[in-house]
PDB file of C-alpha atoms in Angstrom:
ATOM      1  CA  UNK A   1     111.103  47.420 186.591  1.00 76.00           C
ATOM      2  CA  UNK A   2     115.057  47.123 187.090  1.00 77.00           C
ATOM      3  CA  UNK A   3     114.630  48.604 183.229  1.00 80.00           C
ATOM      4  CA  UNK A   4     113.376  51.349 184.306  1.00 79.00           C
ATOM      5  CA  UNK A   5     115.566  54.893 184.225  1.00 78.00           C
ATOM      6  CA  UNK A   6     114.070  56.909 186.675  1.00 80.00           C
ATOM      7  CA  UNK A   7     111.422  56.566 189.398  1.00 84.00           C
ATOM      8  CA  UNK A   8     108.391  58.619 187.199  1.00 85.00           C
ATOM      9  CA  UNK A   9     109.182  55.993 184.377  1.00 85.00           C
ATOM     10  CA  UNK A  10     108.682  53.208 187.388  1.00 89.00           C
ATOM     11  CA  UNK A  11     105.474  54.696 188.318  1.00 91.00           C
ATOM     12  CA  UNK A  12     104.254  54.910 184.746  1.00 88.00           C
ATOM     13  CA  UNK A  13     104.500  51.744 184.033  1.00 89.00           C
ATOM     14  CA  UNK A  14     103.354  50.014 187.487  1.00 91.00           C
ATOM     15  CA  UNK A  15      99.937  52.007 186.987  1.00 89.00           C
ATOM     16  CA  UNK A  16      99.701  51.134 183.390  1.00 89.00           C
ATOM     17  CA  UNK A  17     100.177  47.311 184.387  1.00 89.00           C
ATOM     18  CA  UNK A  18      97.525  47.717 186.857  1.00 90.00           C
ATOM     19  CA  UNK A  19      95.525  49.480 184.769  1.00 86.00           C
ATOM     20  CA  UNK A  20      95.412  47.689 181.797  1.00 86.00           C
ATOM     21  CA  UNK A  21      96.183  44.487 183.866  1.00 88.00           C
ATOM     22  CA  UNK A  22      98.852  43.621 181.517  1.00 89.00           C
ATOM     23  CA  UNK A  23     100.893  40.152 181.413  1.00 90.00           C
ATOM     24  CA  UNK A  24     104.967  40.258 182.546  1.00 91.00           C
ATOM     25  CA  UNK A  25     105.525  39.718 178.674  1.00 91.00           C
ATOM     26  CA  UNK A  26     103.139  42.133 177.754  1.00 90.00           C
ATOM     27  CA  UNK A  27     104.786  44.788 179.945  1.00 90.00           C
ATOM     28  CA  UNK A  28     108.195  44.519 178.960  1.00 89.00           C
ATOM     29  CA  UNK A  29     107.203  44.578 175.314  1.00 88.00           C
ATOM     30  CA  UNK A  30     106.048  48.239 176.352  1.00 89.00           C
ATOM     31  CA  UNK A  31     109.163  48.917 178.077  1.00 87.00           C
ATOM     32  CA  UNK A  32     111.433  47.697 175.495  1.00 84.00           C
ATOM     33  CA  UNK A  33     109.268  49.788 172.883  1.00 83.00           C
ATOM     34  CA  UNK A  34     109.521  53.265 175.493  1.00 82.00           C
ATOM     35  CA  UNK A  35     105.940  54.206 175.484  1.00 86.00           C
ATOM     36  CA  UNK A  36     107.159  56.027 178.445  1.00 85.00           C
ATOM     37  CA  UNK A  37     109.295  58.080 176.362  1.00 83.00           C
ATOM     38  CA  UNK A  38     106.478  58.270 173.519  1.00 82.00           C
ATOM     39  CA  UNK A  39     103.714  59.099 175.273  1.00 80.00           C
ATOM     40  CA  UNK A  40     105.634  61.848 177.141  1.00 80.00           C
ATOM     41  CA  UNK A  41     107.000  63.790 174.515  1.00 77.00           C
ATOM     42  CA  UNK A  42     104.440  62.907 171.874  1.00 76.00           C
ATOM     43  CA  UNK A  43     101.339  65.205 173.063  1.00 73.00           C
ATOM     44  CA  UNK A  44      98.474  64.160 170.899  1.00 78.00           C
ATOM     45  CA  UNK A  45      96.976  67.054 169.050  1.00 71.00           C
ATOM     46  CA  UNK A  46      93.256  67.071 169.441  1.00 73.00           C
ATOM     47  CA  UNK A  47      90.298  69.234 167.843  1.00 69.00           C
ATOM     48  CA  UNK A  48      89.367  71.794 170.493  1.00 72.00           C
ATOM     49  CA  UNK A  49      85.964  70.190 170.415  1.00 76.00           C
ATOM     50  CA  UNK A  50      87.455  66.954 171.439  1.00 77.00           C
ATOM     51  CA  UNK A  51      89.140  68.912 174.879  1.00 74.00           C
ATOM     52  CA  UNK A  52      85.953  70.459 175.328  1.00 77.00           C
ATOM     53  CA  UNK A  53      83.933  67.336 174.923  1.00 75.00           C
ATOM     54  CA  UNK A  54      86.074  64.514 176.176  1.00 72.00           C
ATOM     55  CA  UNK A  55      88.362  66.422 178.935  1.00 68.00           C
ATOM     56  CA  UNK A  56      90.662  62.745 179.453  1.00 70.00           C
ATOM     57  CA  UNK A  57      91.080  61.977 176.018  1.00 75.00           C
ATOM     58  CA  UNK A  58      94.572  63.369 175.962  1.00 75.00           C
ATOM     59  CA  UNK A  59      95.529  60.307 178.114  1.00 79.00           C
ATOM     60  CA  UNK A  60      94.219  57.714 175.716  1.00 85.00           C
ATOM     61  CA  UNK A  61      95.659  59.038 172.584  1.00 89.00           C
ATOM     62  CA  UNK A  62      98.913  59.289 171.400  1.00 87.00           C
ATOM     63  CA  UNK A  63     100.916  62.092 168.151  1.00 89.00           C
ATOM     64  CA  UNK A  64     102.627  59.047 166.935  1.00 89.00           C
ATOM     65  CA  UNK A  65     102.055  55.258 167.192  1.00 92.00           C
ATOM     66  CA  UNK A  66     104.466  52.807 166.323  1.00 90.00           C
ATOM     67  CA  UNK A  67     103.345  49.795 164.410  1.00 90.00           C
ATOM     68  CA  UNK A  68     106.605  48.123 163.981  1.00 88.00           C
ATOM     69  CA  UNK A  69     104.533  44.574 163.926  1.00 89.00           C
ATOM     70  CA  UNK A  70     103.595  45.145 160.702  1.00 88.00           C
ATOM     71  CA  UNK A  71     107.768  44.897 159.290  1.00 81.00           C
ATOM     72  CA  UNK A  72     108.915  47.059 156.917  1.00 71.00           C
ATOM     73  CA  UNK A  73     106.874  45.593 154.365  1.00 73.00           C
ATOM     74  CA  UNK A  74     105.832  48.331 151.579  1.00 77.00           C
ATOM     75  CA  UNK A  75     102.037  48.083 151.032  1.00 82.00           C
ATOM     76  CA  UNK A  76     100.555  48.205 147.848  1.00 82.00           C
ATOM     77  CA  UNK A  77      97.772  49.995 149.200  1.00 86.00           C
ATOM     78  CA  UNK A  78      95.539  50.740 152.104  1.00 88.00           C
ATOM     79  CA  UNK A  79      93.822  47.792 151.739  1.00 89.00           C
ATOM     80  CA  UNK A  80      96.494  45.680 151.911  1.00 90.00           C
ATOM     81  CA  UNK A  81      97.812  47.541 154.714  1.00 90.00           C
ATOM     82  CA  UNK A  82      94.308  47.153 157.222  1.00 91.00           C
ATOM     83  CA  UNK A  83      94.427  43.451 156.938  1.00 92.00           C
ATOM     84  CA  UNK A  84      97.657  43.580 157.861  1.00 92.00           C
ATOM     85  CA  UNK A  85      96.536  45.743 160.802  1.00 93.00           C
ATOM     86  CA  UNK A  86      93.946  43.132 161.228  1.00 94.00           C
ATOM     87  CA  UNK A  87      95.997  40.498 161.385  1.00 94.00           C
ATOM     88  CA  UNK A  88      98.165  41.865 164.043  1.00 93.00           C
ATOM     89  CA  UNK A  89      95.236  43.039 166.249  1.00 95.00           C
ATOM     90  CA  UNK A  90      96.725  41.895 169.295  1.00 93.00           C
ATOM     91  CA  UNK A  91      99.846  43.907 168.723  1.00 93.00           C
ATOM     92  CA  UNK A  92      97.796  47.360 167.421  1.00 95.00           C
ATOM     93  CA  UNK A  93      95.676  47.421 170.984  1.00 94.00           C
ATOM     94  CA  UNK A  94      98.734  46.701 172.981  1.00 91.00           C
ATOM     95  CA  UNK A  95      99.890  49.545 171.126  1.00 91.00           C
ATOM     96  CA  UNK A  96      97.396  51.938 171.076  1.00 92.00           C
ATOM     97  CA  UNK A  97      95.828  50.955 174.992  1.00 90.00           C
ATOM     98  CA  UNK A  98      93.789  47.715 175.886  1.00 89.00           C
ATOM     99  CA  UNK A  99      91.056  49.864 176.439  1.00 91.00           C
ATOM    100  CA  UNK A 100      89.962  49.683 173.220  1.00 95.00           C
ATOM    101  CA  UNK A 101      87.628  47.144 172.169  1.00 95.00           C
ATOM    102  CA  UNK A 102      87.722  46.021 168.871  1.00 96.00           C
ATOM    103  CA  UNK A 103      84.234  45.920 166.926  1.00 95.00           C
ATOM    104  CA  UNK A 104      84.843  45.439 163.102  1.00 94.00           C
ATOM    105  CA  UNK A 105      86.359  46.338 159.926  1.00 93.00           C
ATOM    106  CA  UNK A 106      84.860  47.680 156.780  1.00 94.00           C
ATOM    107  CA  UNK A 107      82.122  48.491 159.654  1.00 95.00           C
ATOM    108  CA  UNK A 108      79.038  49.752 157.301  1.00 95.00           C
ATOM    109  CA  UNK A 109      77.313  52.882 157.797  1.00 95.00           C
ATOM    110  CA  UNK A 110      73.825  53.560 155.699  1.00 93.00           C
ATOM    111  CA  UNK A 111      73.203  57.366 155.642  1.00 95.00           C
ATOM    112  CA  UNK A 112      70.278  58.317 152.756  1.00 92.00           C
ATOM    113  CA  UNK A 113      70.833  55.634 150.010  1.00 93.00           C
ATOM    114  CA  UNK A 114      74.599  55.295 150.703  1.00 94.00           C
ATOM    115  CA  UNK A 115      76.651  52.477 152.088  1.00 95.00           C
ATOM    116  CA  UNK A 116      79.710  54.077 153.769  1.00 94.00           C
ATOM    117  CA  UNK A 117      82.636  52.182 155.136  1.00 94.00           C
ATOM    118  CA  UNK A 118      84.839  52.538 158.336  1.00 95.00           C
ATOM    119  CA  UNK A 119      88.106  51.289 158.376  1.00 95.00           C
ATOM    120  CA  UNK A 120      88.417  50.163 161.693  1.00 96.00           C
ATOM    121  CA  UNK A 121      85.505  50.839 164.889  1.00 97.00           C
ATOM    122  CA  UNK A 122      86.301  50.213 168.263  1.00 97.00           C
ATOM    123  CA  UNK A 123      85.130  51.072 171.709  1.00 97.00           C
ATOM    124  CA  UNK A 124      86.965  52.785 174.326  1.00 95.00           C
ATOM    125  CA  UNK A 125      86.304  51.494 178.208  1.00 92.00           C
ATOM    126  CA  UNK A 126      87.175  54.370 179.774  1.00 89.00           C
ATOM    127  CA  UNK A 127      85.721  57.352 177.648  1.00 91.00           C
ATOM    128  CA  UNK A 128      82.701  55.289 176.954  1.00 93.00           C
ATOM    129  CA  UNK A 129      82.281  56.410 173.232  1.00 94.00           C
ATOM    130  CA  UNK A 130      82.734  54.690 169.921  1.00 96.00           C
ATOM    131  CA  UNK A 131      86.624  55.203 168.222  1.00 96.00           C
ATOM    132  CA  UNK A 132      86.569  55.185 164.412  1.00 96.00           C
ATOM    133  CA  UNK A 133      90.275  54.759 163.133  1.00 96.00           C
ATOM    134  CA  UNK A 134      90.836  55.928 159.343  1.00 95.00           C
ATOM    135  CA  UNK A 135      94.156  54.363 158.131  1.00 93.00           C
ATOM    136  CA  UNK A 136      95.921  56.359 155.423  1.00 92.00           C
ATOM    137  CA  UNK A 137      99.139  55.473 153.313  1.00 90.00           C
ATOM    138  CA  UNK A 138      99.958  58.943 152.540  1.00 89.00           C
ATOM    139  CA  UNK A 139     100.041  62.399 153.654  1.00 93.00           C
ATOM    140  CA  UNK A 140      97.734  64.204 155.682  1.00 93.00           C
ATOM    141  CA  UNK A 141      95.824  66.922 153.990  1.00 93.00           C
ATOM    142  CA  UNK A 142      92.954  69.058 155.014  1.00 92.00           C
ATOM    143  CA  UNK A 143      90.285  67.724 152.671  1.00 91.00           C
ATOM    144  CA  UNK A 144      91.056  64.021 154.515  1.00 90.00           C
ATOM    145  CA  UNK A 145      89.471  65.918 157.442  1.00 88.00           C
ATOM    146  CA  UNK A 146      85.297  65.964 156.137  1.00 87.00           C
ATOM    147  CA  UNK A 147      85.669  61.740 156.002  1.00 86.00           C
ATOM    148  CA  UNK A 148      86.978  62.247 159.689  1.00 88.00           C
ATOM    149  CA  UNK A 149      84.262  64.215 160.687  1.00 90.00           C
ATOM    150  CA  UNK A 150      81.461  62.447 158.956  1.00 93.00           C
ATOM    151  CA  UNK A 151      81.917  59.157 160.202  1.00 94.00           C
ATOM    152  CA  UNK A 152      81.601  60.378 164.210  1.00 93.00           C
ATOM    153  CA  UNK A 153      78.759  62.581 163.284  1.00 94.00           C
ATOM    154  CA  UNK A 154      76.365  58.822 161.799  1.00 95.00           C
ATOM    155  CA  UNK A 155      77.508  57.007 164.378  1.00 96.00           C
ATOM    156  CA  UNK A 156      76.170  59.132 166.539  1.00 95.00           C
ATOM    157  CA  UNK A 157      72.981  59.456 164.692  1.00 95.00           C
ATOM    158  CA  UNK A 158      72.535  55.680 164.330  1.00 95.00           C
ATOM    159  CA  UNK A 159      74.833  53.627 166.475  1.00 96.00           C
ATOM    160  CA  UNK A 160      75.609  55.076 169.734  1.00 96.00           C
ATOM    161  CA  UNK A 161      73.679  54.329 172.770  1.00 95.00           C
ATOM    162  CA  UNK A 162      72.054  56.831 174.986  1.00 94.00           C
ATOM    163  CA  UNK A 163      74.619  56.431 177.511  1.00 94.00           C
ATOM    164  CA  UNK A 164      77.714  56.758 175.536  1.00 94.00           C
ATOM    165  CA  UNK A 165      79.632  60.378 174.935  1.00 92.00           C
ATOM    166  CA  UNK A 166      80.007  61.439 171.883  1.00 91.00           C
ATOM    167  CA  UNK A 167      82.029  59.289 169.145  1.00 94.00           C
ATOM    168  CA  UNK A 168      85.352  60.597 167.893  1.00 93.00           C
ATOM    169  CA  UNK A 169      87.526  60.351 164.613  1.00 93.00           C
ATOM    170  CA  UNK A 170      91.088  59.723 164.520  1.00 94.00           C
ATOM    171  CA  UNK A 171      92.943  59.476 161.530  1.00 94.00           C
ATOM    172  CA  UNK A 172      96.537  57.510 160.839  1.00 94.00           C
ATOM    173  CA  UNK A 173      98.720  58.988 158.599  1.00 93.00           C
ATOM    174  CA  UNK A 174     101.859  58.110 157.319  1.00 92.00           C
ATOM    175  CA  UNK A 175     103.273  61.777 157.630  1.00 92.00           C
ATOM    176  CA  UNK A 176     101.665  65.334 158.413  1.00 93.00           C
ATOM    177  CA  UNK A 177     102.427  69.123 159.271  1.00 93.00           C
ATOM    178  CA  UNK A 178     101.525  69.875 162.458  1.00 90.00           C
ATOM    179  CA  UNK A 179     100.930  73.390 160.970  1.00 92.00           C
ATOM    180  CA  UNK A 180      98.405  72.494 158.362  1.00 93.00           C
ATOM    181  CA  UNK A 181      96.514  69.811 160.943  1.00 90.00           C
ATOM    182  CA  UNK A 182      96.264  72.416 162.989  1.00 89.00           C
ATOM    183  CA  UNK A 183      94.419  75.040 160.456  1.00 90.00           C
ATOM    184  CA  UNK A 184      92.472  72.293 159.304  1.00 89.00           C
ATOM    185  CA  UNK A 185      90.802  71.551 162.617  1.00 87.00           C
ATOM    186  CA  UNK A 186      90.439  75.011 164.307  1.00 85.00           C
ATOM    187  CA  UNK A 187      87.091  75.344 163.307  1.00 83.00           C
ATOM    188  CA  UNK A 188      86.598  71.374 163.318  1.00 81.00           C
ATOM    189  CA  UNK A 189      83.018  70.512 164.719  1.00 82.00           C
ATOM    190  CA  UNK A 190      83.945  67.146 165.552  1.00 85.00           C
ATOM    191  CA  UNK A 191      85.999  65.568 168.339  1.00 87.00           C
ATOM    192  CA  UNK A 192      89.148  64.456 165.999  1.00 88.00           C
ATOM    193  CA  UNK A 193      93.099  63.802 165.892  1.00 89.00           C
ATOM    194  CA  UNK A 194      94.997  63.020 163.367  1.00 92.00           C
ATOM    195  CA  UNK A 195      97.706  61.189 164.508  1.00 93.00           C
ATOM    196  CA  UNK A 196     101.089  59.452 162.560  1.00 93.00           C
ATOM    197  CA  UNK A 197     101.744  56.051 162.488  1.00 92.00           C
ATOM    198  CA  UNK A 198     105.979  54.775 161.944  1.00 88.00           C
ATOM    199  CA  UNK A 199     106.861  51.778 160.878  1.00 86.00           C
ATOM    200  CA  UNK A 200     110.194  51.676 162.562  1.00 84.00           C
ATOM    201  CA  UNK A 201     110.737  51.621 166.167  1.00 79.00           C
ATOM    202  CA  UNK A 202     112.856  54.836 167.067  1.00 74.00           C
ATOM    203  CA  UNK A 203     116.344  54.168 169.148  1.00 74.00           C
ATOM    204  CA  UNK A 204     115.532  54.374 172.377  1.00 72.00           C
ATOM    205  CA  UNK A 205     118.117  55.702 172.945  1.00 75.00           C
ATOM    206  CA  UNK A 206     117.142  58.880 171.440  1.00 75.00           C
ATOM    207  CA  UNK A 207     113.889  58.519 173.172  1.00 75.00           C
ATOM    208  CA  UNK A 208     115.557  58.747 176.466  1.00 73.00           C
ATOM    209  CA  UNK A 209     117.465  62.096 175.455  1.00 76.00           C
ATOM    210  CA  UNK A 210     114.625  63.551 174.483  1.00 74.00           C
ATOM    211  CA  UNK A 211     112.802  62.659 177.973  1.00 75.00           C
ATOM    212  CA  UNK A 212     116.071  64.031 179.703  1.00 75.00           C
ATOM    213  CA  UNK A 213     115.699  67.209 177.407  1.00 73.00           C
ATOM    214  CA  UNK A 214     112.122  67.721 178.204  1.00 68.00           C
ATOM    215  CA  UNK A 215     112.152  66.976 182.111  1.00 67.00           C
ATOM    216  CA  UNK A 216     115.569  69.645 182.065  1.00 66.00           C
ATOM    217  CA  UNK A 217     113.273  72.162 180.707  1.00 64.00           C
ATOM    218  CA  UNK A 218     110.708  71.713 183.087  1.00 60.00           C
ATOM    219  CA  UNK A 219     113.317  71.727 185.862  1.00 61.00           C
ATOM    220  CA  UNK A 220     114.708  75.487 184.374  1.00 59.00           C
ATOM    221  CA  UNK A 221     111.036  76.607 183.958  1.00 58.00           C
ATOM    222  CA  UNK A 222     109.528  75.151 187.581  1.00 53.00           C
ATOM    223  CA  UNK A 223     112.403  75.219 189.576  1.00 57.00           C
ATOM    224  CA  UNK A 224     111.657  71.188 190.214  1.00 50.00           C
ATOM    225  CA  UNK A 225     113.891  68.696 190.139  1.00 51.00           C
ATOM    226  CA  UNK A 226     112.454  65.935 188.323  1.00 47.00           C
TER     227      UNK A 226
END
């Protein structure tokens, strides 16, 4: 905790540990990879559906996720790419929260006559609802969003349990306007994000600035000194 910058980076990460009951090595992984930093300035962008639906989500998701275990290998395609996710499972829930439980990939989905296939389905602890990650290579664009929103909509229909909420979509992009995401899911149905995904761990240096920014502004608009 030494590591730590400032007291509300200290208490982040001592109720994350407890939380998640996370390992010494586990925790200073986290530290050394400022999820602080990340999950402060990178506000997830959900469907209003989702807010409305699932009120905590916005403290299980993330804009951006970092998935610097994977190296800077360049995939051939997303194939390749999801068995290297796969592989690294330990590293991707660390990443994106331990409480998500990992159920499958490829995970099949019958609707009418049709086999459909999620890339990867997991369950989350504390929302109690099933998590279907799409993993995409390229660029988001609006017509990725139907996929998103079909796949919550069957599990619903023919996996959930009677006491789980509703199941949500989140797609993993490789780059996306903010702009366009957020035209495509205005009217979105469907409790969705589409979130990015780096390969590259970003300085953390720069991380920290852009806390110090961020808290400065809140001081100038609240008149608190954080």
């Amino acid at each position: 905790m030494s590591r730590c910058k400032i007291p509300e980076e200290r208490d982040f990460y001592i109720r994350l540990a407890a939380d998640e009951r996370l390992s010494t090595r586990e925790l200073g992984k986290l530290i050394s990879r400022g999820l602080f930093e990340r999950t402060m300035i990178d506000v997830p962008k959900l469907s209003s559906v989702m807010r409305e639906i699932v009120p905590s989500s916005e403290r299980s998701f993330r804009d951006r996720y970092v998935m610097d275990f994977l190296g800077k290998k360049t995939y051939a395609d997303e194939y390749s790419m999801k068995q290297a996710i796969i592989a690294k499972m330990k590293d991707f829930i660390l990443e994106v929260g331990k409480d998500f439980i990992y159920m499958g990939q490829e995970y099949r989905l019958q609707v009418g006559t049709e086999d459909f296939r999620i890339d990867l389905l997991f369950f989350h602890r504390e929302l109690r609802c099933l998590v279907a990650f799409e993993v995409k290579m390229g660029r988001f664009h609006p017509s990725d969003l139907g996929q998103l929103e079909f796949y919550p909509e069957a599990l619903d229909r023919d996996v959930r349990k009677t006491h789980e909420n509703p199941s949500i979509g989140v797609l993993l992009c490789k780059d996306k306007d903010d702009e366009v995401v957020e035209y495509a899911m205005s009217r979105s149905l469907s409790p969705t994000l589409v979130a990015e995904y780096q390969l590259n761990l970003p300085p953390k240096k720069i991380l920290q600035a852009k806390i110090r920014e961020l808290f400065d502004e809140r001081e100038q608009t609240f008149g608190i000194t954080i």
